Short mmCIF file of N, CA and C in Angstrom, two decimals:
data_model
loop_
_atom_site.label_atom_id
_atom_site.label_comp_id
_atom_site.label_asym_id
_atom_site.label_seq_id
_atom_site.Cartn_x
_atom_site.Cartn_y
_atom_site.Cartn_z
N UNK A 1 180.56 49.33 -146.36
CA UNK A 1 180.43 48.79 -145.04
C UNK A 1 181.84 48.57 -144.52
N UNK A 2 182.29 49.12 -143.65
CA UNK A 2 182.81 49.20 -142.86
C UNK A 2 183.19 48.03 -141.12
N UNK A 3 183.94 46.98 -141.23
CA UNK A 3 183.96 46.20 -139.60
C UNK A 3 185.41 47.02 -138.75
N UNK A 4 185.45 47.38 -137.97
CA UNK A 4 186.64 47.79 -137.31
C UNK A 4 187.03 47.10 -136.32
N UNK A 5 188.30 46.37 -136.40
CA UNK A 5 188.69 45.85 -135.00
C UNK A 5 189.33 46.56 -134.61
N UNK A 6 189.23 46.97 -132.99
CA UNK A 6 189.64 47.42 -131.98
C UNK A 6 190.46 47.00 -130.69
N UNK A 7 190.76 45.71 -131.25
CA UNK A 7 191.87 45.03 -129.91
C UNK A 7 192.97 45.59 -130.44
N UNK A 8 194.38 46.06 -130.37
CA UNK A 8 194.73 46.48 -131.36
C UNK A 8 196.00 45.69 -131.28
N UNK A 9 196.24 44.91 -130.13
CA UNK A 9 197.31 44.20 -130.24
C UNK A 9 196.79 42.75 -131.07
N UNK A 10 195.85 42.34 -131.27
CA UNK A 10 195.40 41.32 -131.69
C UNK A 10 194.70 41.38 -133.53
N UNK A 11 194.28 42.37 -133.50
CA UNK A 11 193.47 42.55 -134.53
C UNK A 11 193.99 43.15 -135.82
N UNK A 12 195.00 42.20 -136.24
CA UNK A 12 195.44 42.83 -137.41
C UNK A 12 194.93 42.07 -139.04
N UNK A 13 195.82 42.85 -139.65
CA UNK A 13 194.74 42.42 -141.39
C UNK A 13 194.42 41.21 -141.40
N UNK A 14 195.21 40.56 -140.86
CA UNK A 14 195.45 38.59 -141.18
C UNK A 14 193.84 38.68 -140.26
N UNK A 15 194.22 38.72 -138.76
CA UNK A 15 193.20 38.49 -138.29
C UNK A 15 191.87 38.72 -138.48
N UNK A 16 191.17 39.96 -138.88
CA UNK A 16 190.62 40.60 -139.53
C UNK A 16 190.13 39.83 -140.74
N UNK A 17 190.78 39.74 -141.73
CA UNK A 17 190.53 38.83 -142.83
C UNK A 17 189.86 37.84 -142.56
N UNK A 18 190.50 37.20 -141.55
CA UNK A 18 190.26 35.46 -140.82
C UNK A 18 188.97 35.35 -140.41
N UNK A 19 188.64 36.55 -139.28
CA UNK A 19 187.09 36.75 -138.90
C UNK A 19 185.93 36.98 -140.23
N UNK A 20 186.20 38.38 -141.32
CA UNK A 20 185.33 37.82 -142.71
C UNK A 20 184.84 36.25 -143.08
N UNK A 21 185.97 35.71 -143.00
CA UNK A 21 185.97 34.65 -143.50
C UNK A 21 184.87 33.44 -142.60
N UNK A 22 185.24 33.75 -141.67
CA UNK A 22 184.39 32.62 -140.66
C UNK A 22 183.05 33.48 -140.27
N UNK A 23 183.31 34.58 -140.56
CA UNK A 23 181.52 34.97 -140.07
C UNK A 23 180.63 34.92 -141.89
N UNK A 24 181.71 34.25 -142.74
CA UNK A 24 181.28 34.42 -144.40
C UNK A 24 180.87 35.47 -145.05
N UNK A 25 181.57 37.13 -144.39
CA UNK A 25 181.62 37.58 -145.65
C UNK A 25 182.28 37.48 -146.75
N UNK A 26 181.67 37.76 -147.76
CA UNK A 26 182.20 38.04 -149.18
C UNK A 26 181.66 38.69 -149.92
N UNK A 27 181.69 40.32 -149.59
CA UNK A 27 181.22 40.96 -150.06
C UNK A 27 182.01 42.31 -150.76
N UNK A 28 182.43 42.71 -152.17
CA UNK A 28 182.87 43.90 -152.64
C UNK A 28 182.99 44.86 -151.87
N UNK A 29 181.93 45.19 -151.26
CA UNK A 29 181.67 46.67 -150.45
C UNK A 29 182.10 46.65 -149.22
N UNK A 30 182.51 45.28 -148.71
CA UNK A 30 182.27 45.30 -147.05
C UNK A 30 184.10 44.82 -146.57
N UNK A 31 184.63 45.97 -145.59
CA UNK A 31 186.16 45.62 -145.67
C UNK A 31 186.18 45.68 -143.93
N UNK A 32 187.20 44.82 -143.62
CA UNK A 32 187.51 44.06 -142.69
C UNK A 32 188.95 44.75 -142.14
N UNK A 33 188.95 45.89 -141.27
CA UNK A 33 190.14 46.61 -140.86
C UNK A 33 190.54 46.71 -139.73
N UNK A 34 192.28 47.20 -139.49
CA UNK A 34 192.30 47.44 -138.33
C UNK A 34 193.32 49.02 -138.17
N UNK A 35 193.76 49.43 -136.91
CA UNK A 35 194.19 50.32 -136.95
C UNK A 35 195.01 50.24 -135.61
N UNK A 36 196.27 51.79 -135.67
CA UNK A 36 196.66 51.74 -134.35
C UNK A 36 196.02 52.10 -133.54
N UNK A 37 196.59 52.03 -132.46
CA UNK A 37 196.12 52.49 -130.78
C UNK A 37 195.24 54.13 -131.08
N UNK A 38 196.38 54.89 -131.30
CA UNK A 38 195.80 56.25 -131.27
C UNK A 38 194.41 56.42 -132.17
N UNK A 39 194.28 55.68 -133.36
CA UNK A 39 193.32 55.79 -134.42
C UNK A 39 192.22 55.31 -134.10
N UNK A 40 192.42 54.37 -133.55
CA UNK A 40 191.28 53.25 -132.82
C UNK A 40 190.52 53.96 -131.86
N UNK A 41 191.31 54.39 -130.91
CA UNK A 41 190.75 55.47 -130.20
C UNK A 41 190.37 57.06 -130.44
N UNK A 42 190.40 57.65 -131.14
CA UNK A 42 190.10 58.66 -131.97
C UNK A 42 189.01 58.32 -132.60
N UNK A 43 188.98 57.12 -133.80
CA UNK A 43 187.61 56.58 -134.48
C UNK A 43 186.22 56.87 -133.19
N UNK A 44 186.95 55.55 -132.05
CA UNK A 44 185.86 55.33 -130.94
C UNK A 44 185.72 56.17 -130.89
N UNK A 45 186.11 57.59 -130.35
CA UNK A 45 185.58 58.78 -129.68
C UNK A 45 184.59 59.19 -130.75
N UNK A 46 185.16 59.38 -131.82
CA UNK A 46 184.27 60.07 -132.45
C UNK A 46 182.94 59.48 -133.19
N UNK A 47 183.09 57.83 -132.88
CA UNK A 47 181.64 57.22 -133.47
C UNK A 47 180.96 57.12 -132.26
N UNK A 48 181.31 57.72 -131.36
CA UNK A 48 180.33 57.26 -129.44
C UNK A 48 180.42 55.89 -129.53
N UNK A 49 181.47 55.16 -129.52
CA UNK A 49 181.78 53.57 -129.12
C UNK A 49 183.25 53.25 -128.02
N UNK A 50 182.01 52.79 -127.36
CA UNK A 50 183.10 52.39 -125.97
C UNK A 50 183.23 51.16 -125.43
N UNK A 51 184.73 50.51 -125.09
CA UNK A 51 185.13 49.46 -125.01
C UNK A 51 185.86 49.29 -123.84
N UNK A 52 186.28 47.99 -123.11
CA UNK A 52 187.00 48.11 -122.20
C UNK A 52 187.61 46.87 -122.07
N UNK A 53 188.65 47.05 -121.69
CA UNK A 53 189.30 45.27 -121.23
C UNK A 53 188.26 44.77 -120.44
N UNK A 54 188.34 43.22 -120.29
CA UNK A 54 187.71 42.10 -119.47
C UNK A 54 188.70 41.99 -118.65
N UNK A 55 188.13 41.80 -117.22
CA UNK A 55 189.09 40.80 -116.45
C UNK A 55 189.58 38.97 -117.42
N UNK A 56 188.96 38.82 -117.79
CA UNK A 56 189.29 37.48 -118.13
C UNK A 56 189.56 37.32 -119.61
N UNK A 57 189.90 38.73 -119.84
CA UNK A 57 190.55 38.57 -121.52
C UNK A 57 189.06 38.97 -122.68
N UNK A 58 190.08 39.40 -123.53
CA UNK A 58 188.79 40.27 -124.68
C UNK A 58 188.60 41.11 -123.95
N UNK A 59 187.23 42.11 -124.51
CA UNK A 59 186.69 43.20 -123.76
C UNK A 59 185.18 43.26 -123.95
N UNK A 60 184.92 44.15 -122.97
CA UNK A 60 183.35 44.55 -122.91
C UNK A 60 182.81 45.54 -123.79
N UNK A 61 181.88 45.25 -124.31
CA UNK A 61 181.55 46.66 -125.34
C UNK A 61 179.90 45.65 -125.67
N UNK A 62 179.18 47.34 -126.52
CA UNK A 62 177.59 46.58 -127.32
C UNK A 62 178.25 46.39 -128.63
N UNK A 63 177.54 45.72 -128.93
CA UNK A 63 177.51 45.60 -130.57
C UNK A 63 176.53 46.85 -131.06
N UNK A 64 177.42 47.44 -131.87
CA UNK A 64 176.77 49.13 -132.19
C UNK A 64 176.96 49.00 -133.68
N UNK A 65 176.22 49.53 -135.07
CA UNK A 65 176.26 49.57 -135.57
C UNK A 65 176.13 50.87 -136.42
N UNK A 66 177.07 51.83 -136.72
CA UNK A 66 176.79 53.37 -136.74
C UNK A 66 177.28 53.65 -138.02
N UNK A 67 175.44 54.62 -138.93
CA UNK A 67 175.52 54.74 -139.97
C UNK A 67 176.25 56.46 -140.33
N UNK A 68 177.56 57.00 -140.72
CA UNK A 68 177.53 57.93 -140.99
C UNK A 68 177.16 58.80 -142.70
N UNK A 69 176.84 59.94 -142.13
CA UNK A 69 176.53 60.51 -143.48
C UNK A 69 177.55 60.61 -144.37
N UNK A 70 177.31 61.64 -145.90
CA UNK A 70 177.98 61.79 -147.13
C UNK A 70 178.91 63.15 -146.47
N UNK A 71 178.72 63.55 -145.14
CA UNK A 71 179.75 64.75 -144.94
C UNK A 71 180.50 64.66 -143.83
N UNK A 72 180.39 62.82 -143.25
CA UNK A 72 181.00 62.52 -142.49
C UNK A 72 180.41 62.46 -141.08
N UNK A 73 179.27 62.77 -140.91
CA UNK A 73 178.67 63.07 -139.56
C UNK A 73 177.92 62.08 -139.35
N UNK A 74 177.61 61.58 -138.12
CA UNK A 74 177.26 60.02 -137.40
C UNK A 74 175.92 60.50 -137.69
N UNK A 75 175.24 59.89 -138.40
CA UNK A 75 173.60 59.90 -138.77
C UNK A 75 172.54 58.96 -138.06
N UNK A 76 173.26 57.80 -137.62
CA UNK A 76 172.24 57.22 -136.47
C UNK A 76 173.19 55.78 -136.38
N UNK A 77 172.59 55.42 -134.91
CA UNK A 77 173.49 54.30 -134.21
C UNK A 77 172.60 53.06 -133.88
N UNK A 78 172.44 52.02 -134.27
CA UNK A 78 171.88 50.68 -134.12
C UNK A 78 172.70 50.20 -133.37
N UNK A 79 171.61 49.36 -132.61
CA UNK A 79 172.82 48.74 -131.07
C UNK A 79 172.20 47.24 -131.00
N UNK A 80 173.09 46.16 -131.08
CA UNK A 80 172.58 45.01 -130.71
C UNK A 80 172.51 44.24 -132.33
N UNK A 81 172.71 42.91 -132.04
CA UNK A 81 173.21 42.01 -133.25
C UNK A 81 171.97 41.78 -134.23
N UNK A 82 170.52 41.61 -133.55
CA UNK A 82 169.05 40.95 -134.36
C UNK A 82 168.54 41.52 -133.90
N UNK A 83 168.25 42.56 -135.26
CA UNK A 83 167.35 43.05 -135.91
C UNK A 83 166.57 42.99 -137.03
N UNK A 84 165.19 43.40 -137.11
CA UNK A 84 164.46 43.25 -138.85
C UNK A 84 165.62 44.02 -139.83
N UNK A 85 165.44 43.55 -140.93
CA UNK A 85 166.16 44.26 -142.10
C UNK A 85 166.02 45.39 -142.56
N UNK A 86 164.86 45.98 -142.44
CA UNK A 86 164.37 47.24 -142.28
C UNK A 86 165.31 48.42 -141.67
N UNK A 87 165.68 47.66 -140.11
CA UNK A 87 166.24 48.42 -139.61
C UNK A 87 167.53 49.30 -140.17
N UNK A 88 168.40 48.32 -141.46
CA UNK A 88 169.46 49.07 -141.49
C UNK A 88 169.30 49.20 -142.71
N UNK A 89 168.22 48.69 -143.53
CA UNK A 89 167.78 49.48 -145.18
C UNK A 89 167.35 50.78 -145.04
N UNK A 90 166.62 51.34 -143.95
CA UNK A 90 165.98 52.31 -144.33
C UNK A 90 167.14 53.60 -144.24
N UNK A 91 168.13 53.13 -143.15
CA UNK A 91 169.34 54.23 -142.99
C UNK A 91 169.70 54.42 -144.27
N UNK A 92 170.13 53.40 -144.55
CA UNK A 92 171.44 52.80 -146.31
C UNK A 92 170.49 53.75 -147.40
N UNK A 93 169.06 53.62 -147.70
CA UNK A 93 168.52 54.57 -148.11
C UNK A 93 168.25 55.96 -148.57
N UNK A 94 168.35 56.41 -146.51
CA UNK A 94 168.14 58.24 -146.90
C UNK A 94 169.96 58.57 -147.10
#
């Protein structure tokens, strides 16, 4: 599992870390990253995730959750924070 921050002036390892921590992960599998400008944007393009500054600071975006396959290819996209558990076992699965 995979979290990516995307502010990129803001969102670095410390920060990153900091958010794990307060949303309580602690999990082996699950890593908390960030990247530059160009990468960030390259990732976005290529997971179909789009973001934008706020007028009033932070940015606008869904909460998307996108499972890719074993050859690298985006296998399906969950959108929105609450959902049944189902929803993202059955991806993790096939």
């Amino acid at each position: 599992m995979l979290t990516v921050g995307f502010d990129t002036e803001n969102d670095t390892p410390e920060t990153m870390g900091d958010f794990a921590k307060r949303m309580d992960v602690n999990l082996p599998n699950w890593e908390f990253v960030s990247a530059d400008p160009v990468t960030i944007e390259k990732l976005s393009k290529d997971l179909g995730f789009t973001f934008l500054p706020s007028p009033d600071g932070g940015f606008n975006h869904i909460t998307q959750t996108t499972f890719v396959d074993g050859k690298g290819k985006v296998y399906l996209h969950v959108y929105g924070d609450e959902f049944e558990n189902k929803t993202l076992l059955i991806p993790l699965k096939d």
